[in-house]
Short mmCIF file of C-alpha atoms and ligand atoms in Angstrom, two decimals:
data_model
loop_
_atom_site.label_atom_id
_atom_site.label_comp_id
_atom_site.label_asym_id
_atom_site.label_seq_id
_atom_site.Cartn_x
_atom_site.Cartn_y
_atom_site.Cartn_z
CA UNK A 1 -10.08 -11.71 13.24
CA UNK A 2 -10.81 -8.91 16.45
CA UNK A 3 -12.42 -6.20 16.23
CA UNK A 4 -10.32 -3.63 17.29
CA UNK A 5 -12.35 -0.93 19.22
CA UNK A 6 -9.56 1.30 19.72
CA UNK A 7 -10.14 2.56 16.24
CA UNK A 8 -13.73 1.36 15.22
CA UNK A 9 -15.23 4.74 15.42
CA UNK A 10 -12.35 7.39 14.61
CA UNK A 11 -11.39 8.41 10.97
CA UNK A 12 -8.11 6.92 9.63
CA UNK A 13 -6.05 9.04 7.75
CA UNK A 14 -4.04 7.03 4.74
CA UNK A 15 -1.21 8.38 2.81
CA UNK A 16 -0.17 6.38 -0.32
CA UNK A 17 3.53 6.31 -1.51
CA UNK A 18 4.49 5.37 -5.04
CA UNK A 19 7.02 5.44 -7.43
CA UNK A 20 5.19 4.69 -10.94
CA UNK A 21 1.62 4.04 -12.31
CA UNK A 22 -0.05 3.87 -9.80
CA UNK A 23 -2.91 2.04 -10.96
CA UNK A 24 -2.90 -0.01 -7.26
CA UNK A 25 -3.41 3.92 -5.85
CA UNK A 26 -5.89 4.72 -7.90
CA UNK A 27 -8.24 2.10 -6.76
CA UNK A 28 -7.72 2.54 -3.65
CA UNK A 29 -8.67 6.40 -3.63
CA UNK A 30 -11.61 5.51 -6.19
CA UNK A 31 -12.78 3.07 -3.67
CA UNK A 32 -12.67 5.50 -0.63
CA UNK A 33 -14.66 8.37 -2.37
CA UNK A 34 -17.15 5.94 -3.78
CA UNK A 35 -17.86 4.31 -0.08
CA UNK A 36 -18.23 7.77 1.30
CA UNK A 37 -20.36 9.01 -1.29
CA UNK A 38 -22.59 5.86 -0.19
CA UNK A 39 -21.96 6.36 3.46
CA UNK A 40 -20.67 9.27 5.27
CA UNK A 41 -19.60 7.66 8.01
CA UNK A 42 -16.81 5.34 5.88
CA UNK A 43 -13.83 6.24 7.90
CA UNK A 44 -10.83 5.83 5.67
CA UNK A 45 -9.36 9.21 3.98
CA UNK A 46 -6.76 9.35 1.38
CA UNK A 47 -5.15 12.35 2.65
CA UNK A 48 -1.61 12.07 0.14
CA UNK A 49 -0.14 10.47 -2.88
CA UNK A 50 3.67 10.81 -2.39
CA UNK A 51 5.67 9.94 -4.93
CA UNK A 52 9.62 9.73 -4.89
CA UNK A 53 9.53 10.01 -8.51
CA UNK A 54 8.71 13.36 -9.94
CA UNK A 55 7.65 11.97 -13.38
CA UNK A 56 5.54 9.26 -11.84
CA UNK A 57 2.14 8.83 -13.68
CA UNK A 58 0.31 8.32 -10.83
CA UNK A 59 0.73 11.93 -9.87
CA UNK A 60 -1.03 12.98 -12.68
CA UNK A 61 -3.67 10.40 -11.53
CA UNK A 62 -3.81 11.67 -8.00
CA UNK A 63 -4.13 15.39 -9.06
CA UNK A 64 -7.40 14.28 -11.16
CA UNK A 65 -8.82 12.47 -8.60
CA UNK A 66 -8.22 15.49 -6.17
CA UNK A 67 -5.80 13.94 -3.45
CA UNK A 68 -2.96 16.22 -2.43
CA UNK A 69 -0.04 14.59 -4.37
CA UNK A 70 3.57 15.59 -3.97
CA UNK A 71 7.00 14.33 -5.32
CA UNK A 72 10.13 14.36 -2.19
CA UNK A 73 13.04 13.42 -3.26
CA UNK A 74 13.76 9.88 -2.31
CA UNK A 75 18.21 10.42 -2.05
CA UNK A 76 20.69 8.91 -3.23
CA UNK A 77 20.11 4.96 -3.58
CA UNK A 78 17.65 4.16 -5.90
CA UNK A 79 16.29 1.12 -4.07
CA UNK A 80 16.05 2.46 -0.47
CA UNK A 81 14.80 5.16 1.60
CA UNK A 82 17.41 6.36 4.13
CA UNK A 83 18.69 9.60 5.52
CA UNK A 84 17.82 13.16 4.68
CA UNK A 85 15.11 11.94 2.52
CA UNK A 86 14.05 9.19 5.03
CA UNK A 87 13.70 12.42 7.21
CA UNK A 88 11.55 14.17 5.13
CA UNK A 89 9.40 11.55 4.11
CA UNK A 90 9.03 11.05 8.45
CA UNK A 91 8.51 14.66 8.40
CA UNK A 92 5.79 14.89 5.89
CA UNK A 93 3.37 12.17 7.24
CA UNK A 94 3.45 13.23 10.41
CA UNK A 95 2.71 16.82 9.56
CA UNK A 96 -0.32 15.25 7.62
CA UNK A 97 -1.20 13.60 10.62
CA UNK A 98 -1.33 10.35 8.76
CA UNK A 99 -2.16 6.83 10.76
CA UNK A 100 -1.36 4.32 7.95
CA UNK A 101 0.92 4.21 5.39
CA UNK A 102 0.09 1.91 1.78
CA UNK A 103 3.24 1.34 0.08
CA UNK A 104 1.99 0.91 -3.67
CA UNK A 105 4.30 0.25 -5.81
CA UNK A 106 6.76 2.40 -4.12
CA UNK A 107 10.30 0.99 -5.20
CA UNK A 108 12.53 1.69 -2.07
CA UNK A 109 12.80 -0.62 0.70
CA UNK A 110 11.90 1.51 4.00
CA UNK A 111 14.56 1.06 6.87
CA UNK A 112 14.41 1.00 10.79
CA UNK A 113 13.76 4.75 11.48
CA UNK A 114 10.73 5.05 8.96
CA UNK A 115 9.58 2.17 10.43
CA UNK A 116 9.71 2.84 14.32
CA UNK A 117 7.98 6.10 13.47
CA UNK A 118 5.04 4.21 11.76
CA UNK A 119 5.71 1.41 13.27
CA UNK A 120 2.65 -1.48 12.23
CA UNK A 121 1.11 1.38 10.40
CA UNK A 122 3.27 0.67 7.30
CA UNK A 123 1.55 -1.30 4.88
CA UNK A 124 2.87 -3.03 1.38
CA UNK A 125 1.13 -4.48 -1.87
CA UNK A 126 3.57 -7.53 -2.79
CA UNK A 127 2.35 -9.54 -6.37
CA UNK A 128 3.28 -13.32 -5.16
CA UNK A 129 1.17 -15.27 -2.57
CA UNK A 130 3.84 -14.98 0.28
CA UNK A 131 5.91 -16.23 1.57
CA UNK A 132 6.39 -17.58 -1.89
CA UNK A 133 8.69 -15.33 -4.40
CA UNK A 134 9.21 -12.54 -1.83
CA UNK A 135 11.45 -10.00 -4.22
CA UNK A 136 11.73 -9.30 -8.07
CA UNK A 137 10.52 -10.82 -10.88
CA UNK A 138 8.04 -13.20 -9.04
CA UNK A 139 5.42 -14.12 -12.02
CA UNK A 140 8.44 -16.05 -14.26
CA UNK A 141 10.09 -17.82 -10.85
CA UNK A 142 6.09 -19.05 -9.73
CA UNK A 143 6.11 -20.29 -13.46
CA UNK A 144 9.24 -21.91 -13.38
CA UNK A 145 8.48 -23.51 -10.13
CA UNK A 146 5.73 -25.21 -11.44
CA UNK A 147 3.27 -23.43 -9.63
CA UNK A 148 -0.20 -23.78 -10.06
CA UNK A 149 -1.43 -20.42 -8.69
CA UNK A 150 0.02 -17.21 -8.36
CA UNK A 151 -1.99 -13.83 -5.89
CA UNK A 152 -1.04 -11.06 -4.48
CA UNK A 153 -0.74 -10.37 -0.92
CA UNK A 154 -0.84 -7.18 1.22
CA UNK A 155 1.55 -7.64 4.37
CA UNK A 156 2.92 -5.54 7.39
CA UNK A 157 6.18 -3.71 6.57
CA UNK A 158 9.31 -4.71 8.93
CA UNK A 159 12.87 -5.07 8.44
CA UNK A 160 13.04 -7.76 6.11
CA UNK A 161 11.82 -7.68 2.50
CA UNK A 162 8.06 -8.85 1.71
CA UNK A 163 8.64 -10.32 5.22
CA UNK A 164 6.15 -8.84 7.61
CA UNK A 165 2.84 -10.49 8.37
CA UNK A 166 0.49 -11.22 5.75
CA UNK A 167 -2.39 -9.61 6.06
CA UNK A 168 -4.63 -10.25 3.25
CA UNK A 169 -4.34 -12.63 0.41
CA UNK A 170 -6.02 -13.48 -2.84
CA UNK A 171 -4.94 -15.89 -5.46
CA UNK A 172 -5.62 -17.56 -9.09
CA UNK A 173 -4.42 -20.05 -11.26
CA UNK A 174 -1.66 -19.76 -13.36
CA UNK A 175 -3.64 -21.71 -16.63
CA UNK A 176 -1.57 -20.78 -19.67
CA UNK A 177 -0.63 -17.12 -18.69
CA UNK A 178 2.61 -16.56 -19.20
CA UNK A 179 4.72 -13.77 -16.52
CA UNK A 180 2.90 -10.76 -18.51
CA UNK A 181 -0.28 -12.31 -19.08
CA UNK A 182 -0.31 -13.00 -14.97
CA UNK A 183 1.37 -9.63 -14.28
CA UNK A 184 -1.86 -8.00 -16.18
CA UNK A 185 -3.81 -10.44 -14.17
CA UNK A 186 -2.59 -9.28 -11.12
CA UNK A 187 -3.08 -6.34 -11.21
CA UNK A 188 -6.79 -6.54 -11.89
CA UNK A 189 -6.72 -8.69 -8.28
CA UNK A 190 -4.33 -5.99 -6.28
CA UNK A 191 -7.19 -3.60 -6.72
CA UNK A 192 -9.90 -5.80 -5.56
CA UNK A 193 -7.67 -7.37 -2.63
CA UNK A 194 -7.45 -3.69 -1.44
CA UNK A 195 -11.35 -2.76 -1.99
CA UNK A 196 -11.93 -6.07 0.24
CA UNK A 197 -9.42 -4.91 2.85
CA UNK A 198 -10.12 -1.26 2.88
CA UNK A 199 -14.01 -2.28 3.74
CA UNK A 200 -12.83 -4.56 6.54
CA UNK A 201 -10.32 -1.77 7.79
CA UNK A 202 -13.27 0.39 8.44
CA UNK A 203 -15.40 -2.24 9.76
CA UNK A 204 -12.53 -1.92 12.90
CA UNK A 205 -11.29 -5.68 11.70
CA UNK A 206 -7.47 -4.53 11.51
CA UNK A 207 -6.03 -2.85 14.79
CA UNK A 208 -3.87 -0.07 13.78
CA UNK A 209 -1.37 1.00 16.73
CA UNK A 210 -2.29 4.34 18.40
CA UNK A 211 -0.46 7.23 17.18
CA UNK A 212 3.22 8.13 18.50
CA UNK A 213 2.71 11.99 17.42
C1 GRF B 1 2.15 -3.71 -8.17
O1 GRF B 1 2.15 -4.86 -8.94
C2 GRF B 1 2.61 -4.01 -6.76
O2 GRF B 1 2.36 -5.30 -6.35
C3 GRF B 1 4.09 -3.81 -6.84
O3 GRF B 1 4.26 -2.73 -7.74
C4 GRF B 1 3.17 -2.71 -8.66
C5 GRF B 1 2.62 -1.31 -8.69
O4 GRF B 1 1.65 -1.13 -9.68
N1 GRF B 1 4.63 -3.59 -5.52
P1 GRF B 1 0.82 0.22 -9.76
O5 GRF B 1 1.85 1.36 -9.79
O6 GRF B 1 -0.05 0.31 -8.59
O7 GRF B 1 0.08 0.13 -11.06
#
């Protein structure tokens, strides 16, 4: 790894999209407040939770943590972002001024424009060890694959699904665990994968791409 000194000293401004629980969120924001408790001069700042779910519980859980949360409206197909609502996503974060993106647990695949606008800024939490089990349902296929060991992996966003470049990885064995017993498992190691990578982010060991605003 680089350092990148573009961004080693400036503050980077994250906005989180989700769709659900948003436990992944929560640790992320806990995280960030804790380290800059510690250390004022911890440069990562969850700015937004965006959800495109209005009933989402991690609203609830970004309101109580006190990170501006919203709902948009995430259109009409129910497993991508496009259009109008693609729009006002674009819209949004770059009103907010934000420099990376965490998709976590957000449930719509994000298409060419939302990408070219934050364009290797767009980050996603993905529950296999890519490129293994990119997709659904990836605990039960690792187990009947006869996998030994399952992660989680947080990758670059780009046009293909779970296909950008990994960026982080952490893994464990599958023992006896069956899909929810891993999926619980998981979980627990999504939130530490991004504690380890947020600390390296601010360390300047992840170059971000300057802003297109
Ligand atoms: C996580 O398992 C993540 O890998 C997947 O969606 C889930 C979100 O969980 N993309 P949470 O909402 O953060 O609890």
């Amino acid at each position: 790894m680089s350092k990148n000194l573009d961004t080693a000293e400036k503050p980077i401004r994250l906005a989180i999209l989700i769709s659900g629980n948003g436990s992944n969120m929560q640790a992320i924001v806990e995280h960030c407040q804790k380290r800059k408790q510690d250390n004022p001069a911890f440069r990562i700042e969850p700015v937004v939770v965006i959800s495109d779910r209005a009933e989402a519980a991690g609203l609830a859980k970004a309101k109580k943590l006190n990170v501006e949360n919203f709902y948009i409206d995430g259109g009409d197909y129910k497993t991508k972002l496009v259009g109008a609502a693609e729009k006002n996503f674009i819209d949004c974060l770059r009103r907010l001024k934000i420099d990376l993106v965490i998709l976590a647990g957000f449930m719509r695949v994000v298409k060419s424009e939302f990408l070219q606008a934050f364009s290797g800024r767009t980050i996603n939490i993905h529950p296999s060890l890519l490129p293994f089990f990119q997709g659904l349902d990836t605990h039960q296929r690792a187990i009947d694959s006869g996998a030994t060991h399952v992660g989680a992996s947080l990758h670059l966003v780009n046009e293909v699904v779970d296909g950008g470049t990994t960026v982080m990885q952490k893994s464990m064995a599958i023992g006896n665990r069956n899909a929810a017993a891993i999926k619980e498992k998981i979980h627990t190691i999504e939130h530490q994968l991004f504690r380890q990578w947020l600390d390296l982010l601010d360390r300047g060991f992840f170059s971000i791409p300057l802003k297109k605003f």
